[in-house]
Amino acid sequence: VNTMSRLTREAEKMNKAFSDTRGSANRLNNSFSFTKLIGAEARFYGVRTALFAVSGQIRDSISAVLDLNQAIHDTAAISGASVAEMTKLESVAINLATSSKFTATQVVETMKILAQAGVSATDMPSVTKATVMFATGAGATPDQAVKLMTTSLNAFELEAKDSMKVANTLTA
């Protein structure tokens, strides 16, 4: 009888231990489900944040294109450029932007300042190229390069075709 009683008590203890273990497993499983829920929510917020970043970049790109377009039109108006010359100026700006550290908008702003200084639409591509190359080589801003270029051309009564010589001399 004692042995049977002892076996019954041991069986009850084991049953309680199994029950405790089952309860712990259920709590652990529930916590994993909660973690999965939090993980899914975190992934949602990550995707949402990425979409906001991409939409912000698209908005910035559109804004940059509009700024470039406006700057080209301003430059054309100041310099009296024809539609064909305006198209050429835009092409020159994009080419110079890809081969220098300046953006296309910065290059067009350089053109605009050159036009305000009296550089004609016909001479604009060569003078702009020399000015941007000078700014890149000298580590100057486009504004600084324009001021030095136009001052040098005017002070020494040089023509637009001499702008590359001026850039080389100022950079050396």
Short mmCIF file of C-alpha atoms in Angstrom, two decimals:
data_model
loop_
_atom_site.label_atom_id
_atom_site.label_comp_id
_atom_site.label_asym_id
_atom_site.label_seq_id
_atom_site.Cartn_x
_atom_site.Cartn_y
_atom_site.Cartn_z
CA VAL A 1 0.00 0.00 0.00
CA ASN A 2 2.82 2.35 0.88
CA THR A 3 4.49 1.70 -2.42
CA MET A 4 1.25 2.33 -4.23
CA SER A 5 0.67 5.51 -2.30
CA ARG A 6 4.19 6.69 -3.00
CA LEU A 7 3.78 5.92 -6.72
CA THR A 8 0.48 7.82 -6.77
CA ARG A 9 2.14 10.86 -5.12
CA GLU A 10 5.03 10.68 -7.59
CA ALA A 11 2.58 10.43 -10.48
CA GLU A 12 0.68 13.46 -9.15
CA LYS A 13 3.97 15.42 -8.86
CA MET A 14 4.90 14.44 -12.39
CA ASN A 15 1.45 15.39 -13.62
CA LYS A 16 1.80 18.81 -11.88
CA ALA A 17 5.29 19.25 -13.37
CA PHE A 18 3.94 18.42 -16.82
CA SER A 19 1.08 20.85 -16.25
CA ASP A 20 3.55 23.56 -15.15
CA THR A 21 5.70 22.83 -18.18
CA ARG A 22 2.67 23.01 -20.48
CA GLY A 23 1.73 26.38 -18.92
CA SER A 24 5.27 27.66 -19.44
CA ALA A 25 5.22 26.47 -23.04
CA ASN A 26 1.90 28.24 -23.63
CA ARG A 27 3.24 31.47 -22.11
CA LEU A 28 6.37 31.17 -24.26
CA ASN A 29 4.28 30.51 -27.37
CA ASN A 30 2.10 33.53 -26.59
CA SER A 31 5.19 35.67 -26.16
CA PHE A 32 6.48 34.48 -29.57
CA SER A 33 3.13 35.42 -31.11
CA PHE A 34 3.45 38.87 -29.51
CA THR A 35 7.00 39.12 -30.85
CA LYS A 36 5.76 38.15 -34.31
CA LEU A 37 3.12 40.86 -34.03
CA ILE A 38 5.72 43.43 -32.98
CA GLY A 39 8.02 42.22 -35.77
CA ALA A 40 5.24 42.62 -38.33
CA GLU A 41 4.48 46.09 -37.01
CA ALA A 42 8.17 47.01 -37.11
CA ARG A 43 8.40 45.77 -40.71
CA PHE A 44 5.33 47.86 -41.58
CA TYR A 45 6.89 50.98 -40.08
CA GLY A 46 10.17 50.22 -41.85
CA VAL A 47 8.40 49.93 -45.21
CA ARG A 48 6.40 53.07 -44.48
CA THR A 49 9.56 54.99 -43.61
CA ALA A 50 11.27 53.77 -46.79
CA LEU A 51 8.27 54.86 -48.88
CA PHE A 52 8.34 58.31 -47.28
CA ALA A 53 12.07 58.57 -48.01
CA VAL A 54 11.61 57.55 -51.65
CA SER A 55 8.67 59.93 -52.11
CA GLY A 56 10.79 62.70 -50.60
CA GLN A 57 13.58 61.95 -53.06
CA ILE A 58 11.14 61.98 -55.96
CA ARG A 59 9.74 65.31 -54.76
CA ASP A 60 13.29 66.72 -54.47
CA SER A 61 14.16 65.45 -57.96
CA ILE A 62 11.08 67.07 -59.47
CA SER A 63 11.88 70.28 -57.63
CA ALA A 64 15.48 70.20 -58.96
CA VAL A 65 14.22 69.71 -62.54
CA LEU A 66 11.81 72.62 -62.15
CA ASP A 67 14.58 74.82 -60.69
CA LEU A 68 16.87 73.89 -63.59
CA ASN A 69 14.15 74.66 -66.11
CA GLN A 70 13.45 78.04 -64.51
CA ALA A 71 17.15 78.91 -64.39
CA ILE A 72 17.54 77.99 -68.09
CA HIS A 73 14.60 80.23 -69.00
CA ASP A 74 15.99 83.07 -66.85
CA THR A 75 19.40 82.74 -68.52
CA ALA A 76 17.84 82.65 -71.97
CA ALA A 77 15.80 85.76 -71.23
CA ILE A 78 18.80 87.69 -69.89
CA SER A 79 21.11 86.65 -72.72
CA GLY A 80 18.50 86.95 -75.45
CA ALA A 81 19.01 83.32 -76.45
CA SER A 82 16.86 81.74 -79.15
CA VAL A 83 15.06 78.45 -78.52
CA ALA A 84 17.91 76.58 -80.27
CA GLU A 85 20.53 78.40 -78.15
CA MET A 86 18.52 77.71 -74.99
CA THR A 87 18.47 74.01 -75.85
CA LYS A 88 22.24 74.10 -76.43
CA LEU A 89 22.79 75.90 -73.09
CA GLU A 90 20.78 73.22 -71.30
CA SER A 91 22.84 70.48 -72.98
CA VAL A 92 26.10 72.24 -72.08
CA ALA A 93 24.94 72.60 -68.46
CA ILE A 94 24.11 68.91 -68.16
CA ASN A 95 27.41 67.85 -69.79
CA LEU A 96 29.42 70.14 -67.52
CA ALA A 97 27.54 68.89 -64.48
CA THR A 98 28.45 65.29 -65.31
CA SER A 99 32.13 66.17 -65.73
CA SER A 100 32.53 68.49 -62.73
CA LYS A 101 31.61 68.62 -59.08
CA PHE A 102 28.77 71.06 -59.72
CA THR A 103 25.10 70.33 -60.32
CA ALA A 104 23.36 71.29 -63.54
CA THR A 105 21.46 73.98 -61.64
CA GLN A 106 24.74 75.45 -60.35
CA VAL A 107 26.13 75.46 -63.89
CA VAL A 108 23.01 77.22 -65.20
CA GLU A 109 23.22 79.74 -62.36
CA THR A 110 26.81 80.36 -63.50
CA MET A 111 25.48 80.95 -67.02
CA LYS A 112 22.89 83.34 -65.63
CA ILE A 113 25.54 85.43 -63.86
CA LEU A 114 27.69 85.39 -67.01
CA ALA A 115 24.68 86.60 -69.02
CA GLN A 116 24.15 89.39 -66.50
CA ALA A 117 27.81 90.33 -66.98
CA GLY A 118 27.17 90.66 -70.72
CA VAL A 119 28.31 87.32 -72.13
CA SER A 120 26.23 86.55 -75.23
CA ALA A 121 24.24 83.36 -75.72
CA THR A 122 26.63 82.46 -78.58
CA ASP A 123 29.71 82.77 -76.34
CA MET A 124 28.03 81.27 -73.29
CA PRO A 125 29.04 77.60 -73.82
CA SER A 126 32.79 78.27 -74.10
CA VAL A 127 32.89 80.85 -71.29
CA THR A 128 30.79 78.64 -69.01
CA LYS A 129 33.02 75.64 -69.66
CA ALA A 130 36.15 77.67 -68.88
CA THR A 131 34.55 79.13 -65.75
CA VAL A 132 33.36 75.76 -64.41
CA MET A 133 36.75 74.17 -65.14
CA PHE A 134 38.45 77.08 -63.38
CA ALA A 135 36.13 76.76 -60.35
CA THR A 136 36.79 73.01 -60.18
CA GLY A 137 40.57 73.39 -60.56
CA ALA A 138 40.84 76.28 -58.11
CA GLY A 139 38.47 74.82 -55.54
CA ALA A 140 36.28 77.90 -55.86
CA THR A 141 32.53 78.30 -55.93
CA PRO A 142 30.92 79.05 -59.28
CA ASP A 143 30.10 82.58 -58.07
CA GLN A 144 33.75 83.25 -57.20
CA ALA A 145 34.90 81.83 -60.53
CA VAL A 146 32.41 83.97 -62.49
CA LYS A 147 33.58 87.14 -60.72
CA LEU A 148 37.24 86.38 -61.42
CA MET A 149 36.56 85.31 -65.01
CA THR A 150 34.45 88.33 -65.96
CA THR A 151 36.77 90.75 -64.17
CA SER A 152 39.80 89.28 -65.96
CA LEU A 153 38.11 89.32 -69.38
CA ASN A 154 36.98 92.92 -68.92
CA ALA A 155 40.14 94.26 -67.26
CA PHE A 156 42.42 92.93 -69.98
CA GLU A 157 39.91 93.59 -72.78
CA LEU A 158 39.83 89.92 -73.74
CA GLU A 159 37.16 88.12 -75.74
CA ALA A 160 35.11 85.04 -74.92
CA LYS A 161 37.45 82.88 -77.00
CA ASP A 162 40.21 83.78 -74.50
CA SER A 163 38.27 82.48 -71.50
CA MET A 164 40.05 79.10 -71.44
CA LYS A 165 43.45 80.89 -71.41
CA VAL A 166 42.22 83.01 -68.51
CA ALA A 167 41.04 79.89 -66.65
CA ASN A 168 44.38 78.15 -67.22
CA THR A 169 46.33 81.24 -66.10
CA LEU A 170 44.21 81.72 -62.97
CA THR A 171 44.43 78.05 -62.06
CA ALA A 172 48.20 77.77 -62.55
#
